[in-house]
Amino acid sequence: AKKLLTALNDARVPALLVKGVVLAADVYSDVGERPLTDVDVLVRPRCFFRVVSVARRYGWPRVWDSKTL
C-alpha cells in the first residue's frame, strides 16, 4: 500500500487509504500484525484511469465489484 500511495503521489493523484490499512496503523503497534488481503483507496472520479494505470505498473490487479462502477 505504501508503494502504491507513493506512486500515486508522484503521479499527482490525491488519494486516501481507508478501512483496514488505516485501522491497522491506529490499533496495532506494527501494521504487519494485521493481515491484509486488499487495500481500499479513495480517489477523485476524474483520476480513475490514471490510478488504474499507476496501479497496474506496480503489479496491482485491476479488481473491483460492480457496485463501485
PDB file of C-alpha atoms in Angstrom:
ATOM      1  CA  ALA A   1       0.000   0.000   0.000  1.00  0.00           C
ATOM      2  CA  LYS A   2       2.830   2.401   0.802  1.00  0.00           C
ATOM      3  CA  LYS A   3       4.420   1.903  -2.647  1.00  0.00           C
ATOM      4  CA  LEU A   4       1.083   2.496  -4.362  1.00  0.00           C
ATOM      5  CA  LEU A   5       0.382   5.627  -2.325  1.00  0.00           C
ATOM      6  CA  THR A   6       3.866   6.951  -3.121  1.00  0.00           C
ATOM      7  CA  ALA A   7       3.383   6.194  -6.834  1.00  0.00           C
ATOM      8  CA  LEU A   8       0.011   7.965  -6.838  1.00  0.00           C
ATOM      9  CA  ASN A   9       1.568  10.946  -5.099  1.00  0.00           C
ATOM     10  CA  ASP A  10       4.358  11.012  -7.721  1.00  0.00           C
ATOM     11  CA  ALA A  11       1.650  10.978 -10.431  1.00  0.00           C
ATOM     12  CA  ARG A  12      -0.040  13.908  -8.656  1.00  0.00           C
ATOM     13  CA  VAL A  13      -3.137  11.881  -7.846  1.00  0.00           C
ATOM     14  CA  PRO A  14      -4.673  12.780  -4.486  1.00  0.00           C
ATOM     15  CA  ALA A  15      -5.551   9.514  -2.738  1.00  0.00           C
ATOM     16  CA  LEU A  16      -6.718   8.394   0.667  1.00  0.00           C
ATOM     17  CA  LEU A  17      -6.301   4.938   2.177  1.00  0.00           C
ATOM     18  CA  VAL A  18      -9.398   3.804   4.048  1.00  0.00           C
ATOM     19  CA  LYS A  19     -10.603   0.987   6.271  1.00  0.00           C
ATOM     20  CA  GLY A  20      -8.156  -1.832   7.076  1.00  0.00           C
ATOM     21  CA  VAL A  21      -4.857  -0.052   6.455  1.00  0.00           C
ATOM     22  CA  VAL A  22      -5.898   2.980   8.484  1.00  0.00           C
ATOM     23  CA  LEU A  23      -7.281   0.785  11.266  1.00  0.00           C
ATOM     24  CA  ALA A  24      -4.060  -1.223  11.398  1.00  0.00           C
ATOM     25  CA  ALA A  25      -1.981   1.940  11.765  1.00  0.00           C
ATOM     26  CA  ASP A  26      -4.143   3.159  14.647  1.00  0.00           C
ATOM     27  CA  VAL A  27      -4.692  -0.097  16.521  1.00  0.00           C
ATOM     28  CA  TYR A  28      -1.543  -2.179  16.083  1.00  0.00           C
ATOM     29  CA  SER A  29       1.955  -1.233  17.160  1.00  0.00           C
ATOM     30  CA  ASP A  30       3.205  -2.953  13.983  1.00  0.00           C
ATOM     31  CA  VAL A  31       0.997  -2.663  10.880  1.00  0.00           C
ATOM     32  CA  GLY A  32       2.305  -6.060   9.777  1.00  0.00           C
ATOM     33  CA  GLU A  33       0.437  -7.711  12.664  1.00  0.00           C
ATOM     34  CA  ARG A  34      -2.900  -7.230  10.873  1.00  0.00           C
ATOM     35  CA  PRO A  35      -3.263  -9.452   7.812  1.00  0.00           C
ATOM     36  CA  LEU A  36      -4.481  -7.544   4.757  1.00  0.00           C
ATOM     37  CA  THR A  37      -5.756  -9.046   1.529  1.00  0.00           C
ATOM     38  CA  ASP A  38      -6.840  -5.833  -0.134  1.00  0.00           C
ATOM     39  CA  VAL A  39      -6.344  -2.090   0.000  1.00  0.00           C
ATOM     40  CA  ASP A  40      -9.165   0.431  -0.271  1.00  0.00           C
ATOM     41  CA  VAL A  41      -8.088   3.650  -1.962  1.00  0.00           C
ATOM     42  CA  LEU A  42     -10.366   6.667  -2.324  1.00  0.00           C
ATOM     43  CA  VAL A  43      -9.655   8.867  -5.360  1.00  0.00           C
ATOM     44  CA  ARG A  44     -11.499  11.519  -7.323  1.00  0.00           C
ATOM     45  CA  PRO A  45     -13.547  10.122 -10.222  1.00  0.00           C
ATOM     46  CA  ARG A  46     -11.623  12.236 -12.738  1.00  0.00           C
ATOM     47  CA  CYS A  47      -8.395  10.477 -11.651  1.00  0.00           C
ATOM     48  CA  PHE A  48      -9.744   6.949 -12.012  1.00  0.00           C
ATOM     49  CA  PHE A  49      -7.950   5.938 -15.203  1.00  0.00           C
ATOM     50  CA  ARG A  50      -4.631   7.414 -14.026  1.00  0.00           C
ATOM     51  CA  VAL A  51      -4.976   5.407 -10.820  1.00  0.00           C
ATOM     52  CA  VAL A  52      -5.598   2.187 -12.750  1.00  0.00           C
ATOM     53  CA  SER A  53      -2.556   2.897 -14.929  1.00  0.00           C
ATOM     54  CA  VAL A  54      -0.272   3.574 -11.963  1.00  0.00           C
ATOM     55  CA  ALA A  55      -1.558   0.558 -10.030  1.00  0.00           C
ATOM     56  CA  ARG A  56      -1.021  -1.800 -12.947  1.00  0.00           C
ATOM     57  CA  ARG A  57       2.538  -0.528 -13.446  1.00  0.00           C
ATOM     58  CA  TYR A  58       3.242  -1.607  -9.884  1.00  0.00           C
ATOM     59  CA  GLY A  59       1.665  -5.031 -10.354  1.00  0.00           C
ATOM     60  CA  TRP A  60      -1.631  -4.377  -8.573  1.00  0.00           C
ATOM     61  CA  PRO A  61      -4.505  -6.288 -10.176  1.00  0.00           C
ATOM     62  CA  ARG A  62      -7.463  -4.427 -11.638  1.00  0.00           C
ATOM     63  CA  VAL A  63     -10.184  -5.663  -9.285  1.00  0.00           C
ATOM     64  CA  TRP A  64     -13.415  -4.060  -8.173  1.00  0.00           C
ATOM     65  CA  ASP A  65     -17.006  -5.077  -7.775  1.00  0.00           C
ATOM     66  CA  SER A  66     -19.961  -3.969  -9.855  1.00  0.00           C
ATOM     67  CA  LYS A  67     -21.374  -1.822  -7.033  1.00  0.00           C
ATOM     68  CA  THR A  68     -18.468   0.583  -7.337  1.00  0.00           C
ATOM     69  CA  LEU A  69     -18.692   1.185 -11.079  1.00  0.00           C
TER      70      LEU A  69
END
